[in-house]
């Protein structure tokens, strides 16, 4: 089983956010969608987004799935209505589904049940899901959710116990890439990765203005493999993320920011719960209370992180794992993370363009 779990990382292409980070480090002024070029002189990133594949654990060959590439083998369709979005997202065939308008969920809180082999991507910055989100159930695999704004199912109760309305909920899915989205102001969580969801990569997202951002667990098993990198957690009270019973949790180059003088105050940042083994590298914590905490049963290795105006618990201990035994990756310098992530995360005009 260990041989299968290790799998083989796909030869990855550096996606737009990484290219933007490299440009920022070089002192260039190119912003997403404004002249940024893909690696290797392949031309504008806007011309190649359909060929993008996941990095991190979502790139590993396992469970009969070779990496995560979504619906690239199917037709590309553009949707502007809830009926069309649901029609193609739930279909058995592969599709690249380009969301080209703000689509309001009806009823409020609706989570579309996405089927395997799908890419759902916002067209530039115009693709929005308002008042609901997406659900990936047991066995659903090879799904990309990218370049979308998912927002505003909030019902007025900060710690809402009645409305389980998430932006993205995954229950037993595998090989999923959540990338370059803006997730905010939902009644419950922004991302809930539950019930042994594995081979998941969450990258270059903005998670903000929420009580509970990113919860992982809801299982007694310790089998999940998850990569979380280059995300901006801002104005989020808890679950940033809360990572329970993860076999391999690799977090790097994330930016956690709690602004002073606002109504939202952080209670904790990265949390290794249960039997989680976590490697936390080159992230930047600004203003957070209890920036890094762990249970006595968890292991957490920290390397190269920066802490500015933080307070409370900042913990590590035990041995975890070597992420490079599973896939290749490169680290941005931690002191550059705020500028790289704030400029490169979230939806961009260079992704989802069909012209």
Coordinates of C-alpha atoms in Angstrom, one line a residue:
X1 CA 0.0 0.0 0.0
X2 CA 2.9 2.4 0.8
X3 CA 4.2 2.0 -2.8
X4 CA 0.8 3.0 -4.1
X5 CA 0.5 5.9 -1.7
X6 CA 3.8 7.4 -2.8
X7 CA 2.8 7.1 -6.5
X8 CA 4.6 9.2 -9.0
X9 CA 4.3 13.0 -9.2
X10 CA 3.4 14.2 -12.6
X11 CA 5.9 16.4 -14.3
X12 CA 4.4 19.7 -13.3
X13 CA 4.1 23.0 -15.1
X14 CA 4.5 26.0 -13.0
X15 CA 1.1 27.6 -13.0
X16 CA 0.3 31.3 -13.3
X17 CA 0.6 32.2 -9.6
X18 CA 4.2 30.8 -9.4
X19 CA 5.1 32.7 -12.6
X20 CA 3.8 35.9 -11.1
X21 CA 5.9 35.2 -7.9
X22 CA 9.0 34.7 -10.0
X23 CA 8.3 38.0 -11.8
X24 CA 7.9 39.8 -8.5
X25 CA 11.2 38.4 -7.3
X26 CA 12.9 39.7 -10.4
X27 CA 11.5 43.2 -9.9
X28 CA 9.1 43.0 -12.9
X29 CA 5.9 44.9 -12.8
X30 CA 3.8 42.4 -14.8
X31 CA 0.6 41.6 -13.0
X32 CA -1.8 38.6 -13.6
X33 CA -3.3 39.0 -17.0
X34 CA -1.0 41.9 -17.9
X35 CA 1.9 40.4 -19.9
X36 CA 2.8 37.5 -17.6
X37 CA 4.4 34.7 -19.6
X38 CA 4.3 31.0 -18.9
X39 CA 7.5 29.1 -18.1
X40 CA 9.8 28.2 -20.9
X41 CA 8.8 31.0 -23.3
X42 CA 5.5 29.3 -24.2
X43 CA 3.7 32.5 -24.8
X44 CA 1.0 34.3 -22.7
X45 CA -0.4 32.3 -19.9
X46 CA -3.9 33.0 -21.1
X47 CA -3.3 30.8 -24.1
X48 CA -2.4 27.7 -22.1
X49 CA -4.6 27.5 -19.0
X50 CA -6.6 24.5 -20.3
X51 CA -3.4 22.5 -20.2
X52 CA -2.6 23.3 -16.6
X53 CA -2.5 20.4 -14.2
X54 CA -2.3 20.2 -10.5
X55 CA 0.9 20.2 -8.5
X56 CA 1.4 18.9 -4.9
X57 CA -0.4 15.8 -3.7
X58 CA -3.1 16.2 -6.4
X59 CA -0.4 15.5 -9.0
X60 CA 0.5 12.0 -7.5
X61 CA -0.6 8.9 -9.4
X62 CA -2.7 6.8 -7.1
X63 CA -6.1 5.2 -6.6
X64 CA -6.3 4.5 -10.4
X65 CA -6.0 8.2 -11.2
X66 CA -2.9 9.7 -12.8
X67 CA -2.7 13.2 -11.5
X68 CA -5.4 15.9 -11.7
X69 CA -6.3 17.5 -15.0
X70 CA -10.1 17.9 -14.7
X71 CA -12.2 17.9 -17.9
X72 CA -9.5 18.7 -20.4
X73 CA -10.4 15.6 -22.5
X74 CA -14.0 16.8 -23.0
X75 CA -15.7 19.7 -24.6
X76 CA -15.4 23.2 -23.4
X77 CA -18.8 24.9 -22.6
X78 CA -19.6 28.4 -21.4
X79 CA -22.4 28.8 -18.9
X80 CA -24.2 31.9 -17.6
X81 CA -27.2 30.3 -15.8
X82 CA -27.7 28.0 -12.9
X83 CA -29.5 25.4 -15.0
X84 CA -26.6 25.1 -17.5
X85 CA -23.9 25.0 -14.7
X86 CA -25.7 22.2 -12.9
X87 CA -26.4 20.3 -16.2
X88 CA -22.7 20.1 -17.2
X89 CA -21.2 19.8 -13.7
X90 CA -23.3 16.7 -12.9
X91 CA -22.9 15.1 -16.3
X92 CA -21.1 11.7 -16.6
X93 CA -18.9 13.0 -19.4
X94 CA -15.8 15.2 -19.0
X95 CA -16.2 18.9 -19.5
X96 CA -14.4 22.2 -19.1
X97 CA -17.1 24.5 -17.8
X98 CA -16.3 28.2 -18.1
X99 CA -18.5 30.3 -15.8
X100 CA -18.9 33.7 -17.5
X101 CA -21.4 35.5 -15.2
X102 CA -22.5 35.8 -11.6
X103 CA -24.7 32.8 -11.0
X104 CA -27.0 33.0 -7.9
X105 CA -27.9 29.7 -6.3
X106 CA -31.6 28.9 -5.9
X107 CA -32.4 28.0 -3.2
X108 CA -29.8 29.8 -1.2
X109 CA -27.2 27.4 0.2
X110 CA -27.5 25.0 -2.7
X111 CA -24.3 23.0 -3.3
X112 CA -24.1 21.5 -6.8
X113 CA -23.0 17.9 -6.8
X114 CA -20.0 17.8 -9.1
X115 CA -19.2 14.6 -11.0
X116 CA -15.8 13.3 -11.8
X117 CA -13.6 14.6 -14.7
X118 CA -14.6 18.2 -14.6
X119 CA -13.0 21.6 -14.7
X120 CA -15.1 24.5 -13.5
X121 CA -13.3 27.7 -14.1
X122 CA -14.3 31.4 -14.0
X123 CA -13.9 33.4 -17.2
X124 CA -11.3 35.9 -16.1
X125 CA -12.7 37.7 -13.1
X126 CA -16.4 37.4 -14.1
X127 CA -17.2 33.9 -12.9
X128 CA -19.0 34.1 -9.6
X129 CA -21.1 31.7 -7.5
X130 CA -23.4 33.7 -5.2
X131 CA -25.2 32.2 -2.2
X132 CA -24.0 28.6 -2.5
X133 CA -21.2 26.4 -3.7
X134 CA -20.1 22.9 -4.8
X135 CA -20.2 19.4 -3.2
X136 CA -17.9 16.5 -4.2
X137 CA -19.1 13.2 -2.8
X138 CA -17.6 9.8 -2.2
X139 CA -15.3 8.6 -5.0
X140 CA -15.6 11.8 -7.1
X141 CA -12.2 12.4 -8.6
X142 CA -10.2 14.4 -11.1
X143 CA -11.9 17.8 -10.5
X144 CA -10.5 21.3 -10.9
X145 CA -12.3 24.2 -9.3
X146 CA -10.5 27.3 -10.4
X147 CA -10.6 31.1 -10.8
X148 CA -14.0 31.5 -9.3
X149 CA -15.4 33.9 -6.7
X150 CA -17.7 32.0 -4.4
X151 CA -19.4 34.2 -1.9
X152 CA -22.3 35.4 0.3
X153 CA -24.3 32.5 1.7
X154 CA -23.9 34.2 5.1
X155 CA -27.2 34.4 7.1
X156 CA -26.3 36.9 9.8
X157 CA -25.2 34.5 12.5
X158 CA -21.4 34.5 13.0
X159 CA -21.1 31.0 14.5
X160 CA -24.0 29.6 12.5
X161 CA -25.0 26.1 13.6
X162 CA -28.1 25.9 11.4
X163 CA -26.9 26.5 7.9
X164 CA -24.2 24.0 6.6
X165 CA -23.6 26.1 3.5
X166 CA -20.0 25.9 2.4
X167 CA -18.3 27.3 -0.6
X168 CA -16.7 23.9 -1.3
X169 CA -17.4 20.6 0.5
X170 CA -15.6 17.4 -0.2
X171 CA -16.7 14.1 1.3
X172 CA -14.5 11.2 0.3
X173 CA -13.3 12.7 -3.0
X174 CA -9.8 12.3 -4.4
X175 CA -7.5 14.1 -6.9
X176 CA -9.0 17.6 -6.6
X177 CA -7.3 20.9 -7.3
X178 CA -8.7 24.1 -5.8
X179 CA -6.8 27.0 -7.3
X180 CA -7.0 30.8 -7.7
X181 CA -10.4 31.3 -6.1
X182 CA -11.8 34.0 -3.9
X183 CA -13.8 32.4 -1.2
X184 CA -15.6 34.6 1.4
X185 CA -18.6 35.5 3.5
X186 CA -20.3 32.0 3.7
X187 CA -22.7 30.8 6.3
X188 CA -20.4 27.9 7.3
X189 CA -17.0 26.9 5.9
X190 CA -15.1 28.1 2.9
X191 CA -13.6 24.7 2.3
X192 CA -14.5 21.6 4.2
X193 CA -12.3 18.6 3.3
X194 CA -14.0 15.7 5.0
X195 CA -14.3 11.9 5.3
X196 CA -10.8 10.8 4.0
X197 CA -10.7 13.2 1.0
X198 CA -7.2 12.8 -0.3
X199 CA -4.7 13.8 -3.1
X200 CA -5.9 17.3 -2.7
X201 CA -4.0 20.5 -3.6
X202 CA -5.3 23.9 -2.5
X203 CA -3.3 26.7 -4.0
X204 CA -3.3 30.5 -4.7
X205 CA -6.7 31.1 -3.1
X206 CA -8.0 34.0 -1.0
X207 CA -10.0 32.8 2.0
X208 CA -11.4 35.8 3.8
X209 CA -14.2 37.5 5.8
X210 CA -15.3 34.2 7.5
X211 CA -15.6 32.5 10.8
X212 CA -14.4 29.1 9.6
X213 CA -12.1 29.0 6.6
X214 CA -10.7 25.6 6.0
X215 CA -11.6 22.5 8.1
X216 CA -10.1 19.1 7.4
X217 CA -11.0 15.8 9.0
X218 CA -14.4 14.4 10.2
X219 CA -12.8 11.0 10.2
X220 CA -11.0 8.6 12.6
X221 CA -8.7 7.4 9.8
X222 CA -5.3 8.9 9.1
X223 CA -5.0 8.4 5.3
X224 CA -5.4 11.8 3.6
X225 CA -2.5 13.5 1.7
X226 CA -3.0 17.2 1.2
X227 CA -0.9 20.1 -0.1
X228 CA -1.8 23.7 0.8
X229 CA 0.4 26.5 -0.7
X230 CA 0.3 30.2 -1.6
X231 CA -3.0 30.9 -0.1
X232 CA -4.0 34.2 1.6
X233 CA -5.9 33.7 4.9
X234 CA -7.2 37.1 5.8
X235 CA -9.8 38.2 8.4
X236 CA -10.6 34.6 9.3
X237 CA -11.3 33.6 12.9
X238 CA -10.6 29.9 12.9
X239 CA -9.7 26.8 10.7
X240 CA -6.8 28.4 8.9
X241 CA -6.7 25.4 8.4
X242 CA -7.7 23.0 11.2
X243 CA -6.1 19.8 10.0
X244 CA -7.3 16.6 11.8
X245 CA -5.9 13.1 11.1
X246 CA -3.9 13.8 8.0
X247 CA -1.3 11.3 7.0
X248 CA 0.7 13.9 5.1
X249 CA -0.1 17.6 5.4
X250 CA 2.3 19.9 3.5
X251 CA 1.8 23.6 4.0
X252 CA 4.1 26.2 2.5
X253 CA 4.3 29.8 1.4
X254 CA 0.9 30.7 2.8
X255 CA 0.1 34.2 4.1
X256 CA -1.9 34.5 7.2
X257 CA -3.0 38.0 8.0
X258 CA -5.1 39.4 10.8
X259 CA -5.7 43.1 10.4
X260 CA -5.8 45.1 13.6
X261 CA -8.8 47.1 14.7
X262 CA -11.4 45.1 12.8
X263 CA -14.5 43.1 14.0
X264 CA -12.8 39.8 13.0
X265 CA -10.1 38.5 15.3
X266 CA -8.2 35.3 14.8
X267 CA -8.3 32.6 17.4
X268 CA -5.6 30.4 15.8
X269 CA -3.8 29.8 12.6
X270 CA -2.4 26.5 11.4
X271 CA -3.6 23.7 13.7
X272 CA -2.3 20.1 13.5
X273 CA -5.0 18.0 15.2
X274 CA -5.3 14.3 16.1
X275 CA -2.7 12.1 14.4
X276 CA -1.8 14.6 11.7
X277 CA 1.8 14.8 10.4
X278 CA 2.5 18.3 9.2
X279 CA 5.4 20.0 7.5
X280 CA 5.0 23.8 7.6
X281 CA 7.5 25.8 5.5
X282 CA 8.3 29.4 4.5
X283 CA 4.9 30.8 5.5
X284 CA 4.2 34.3 6.8
X285 CA 2.1 35.0 9.9
X286 CA 1.1 38.6 10.6
X287 CA -1.0 39.7 13.6
X288 CA -2.3 36.2 14.3
X289 CA -3.1 34.9 17.7
X290 CA -1.8 31.4 18.3
X291 CA -0.3 31.2 14.9
X292 CA 0.8 27.5 15.0
X293 CA -0.6 24.9 17.4
X294 CA -0.6 21.1 17.6
X295 CA -2.2 18.4 19.6
X296 CA 0.0 16.1 21.8
X297 CA -0.7 13.3 19.4
X298 CA 0.3 15.3 16.2
X299 CA 3.7 15.9 14.8
X300 CA 4.6 19.2 13.3
X301 CA 7.9 20.3 11.7
X302 CA 8.5 24.0 11.1
X303 CA 11.1 25.4 8.7
X304 CA 11.7 29.0 7.6
X305 CA 8.5 30.6 8.7
X306 CA 8.2 34.3 9.6
X307 CA 6.1 35.7 12.5
X308 CA 5.3 39.4 12.8
X309 CA 3.2 40.8 15.7
X310 CA 1.9 37.4 16.6
X311 CA 1.1 36.2 20.1
X312 CA 0.2 33.1 22.0
X313 CA 1.1 29.5 21.0
X314 CA 3.7 28.8 18.3
X315 CA 4.5 25.1 18.5
X316 CA 6.3 22.3 16.8
X317 CA 7.5 18.8 17.7
X318 CA 8.2 15.3 16.5
X319 CA 9.2 14.1 13.0
X320 CA 6.9 14.3 10.1
X321 CA 7.9 13.3 6.5
X322 CA 9.8 14.6 3.5
X323 CA 7.4 16.1 0.9
X324 CA 10.0 15.7 -1.8
X325 CA 9.6 11.9 -1.5
X326 CA 6.2 12.4 -3.0
X327 CA 6.5 15.3 -5.5
X328 CA 8.9 18.1 -6.5
X329 CA 8.3 21.7 -5.4
X330 CA 10.2 25.0 -4.9
X331 CA 9.9 27.5 -2.1
X332 CA 9.6 31.2 -2.3
X333 CA 11.5 33.2 0.4
X334 CA 9.2 33.7 3.4
X335 CA 9.8 37.4 3.6
X336 CA 8.5 37.8 0.1
X337 CA 5.3 35.8 0.7
X338 CA 3.0 38.8 1.5
X339 CA 3.8 40.6 -1.8
X340 CA 3.8 37.4 -3.9
X341 CA 0.6 36.0 -2.5
X342 CA -1.4 39.2 -2.2
X343 CA -0.7 40.0 -5.8
X344 CA -0.9 36.5 -7.3
X345 CA -3.8 34.9 -5.4
X346 CA -7.4 34.9 -6.4
X347 CA -9.1 35.1 -9.8
X348 CA -7.1 36.6 -12.7
X349 CA -7.9 37.6 -16.2
X350 CA -5.2 35.2 -17.5
X351 CA -7.3 32.1 -16.6
X352 CA -10.5 31.1 -18.2
X353 CA -10.2 33.2 -21.3
X354 CA -11.7 31.4 -24.3
X355 CA -10.8 33.9 -27.0

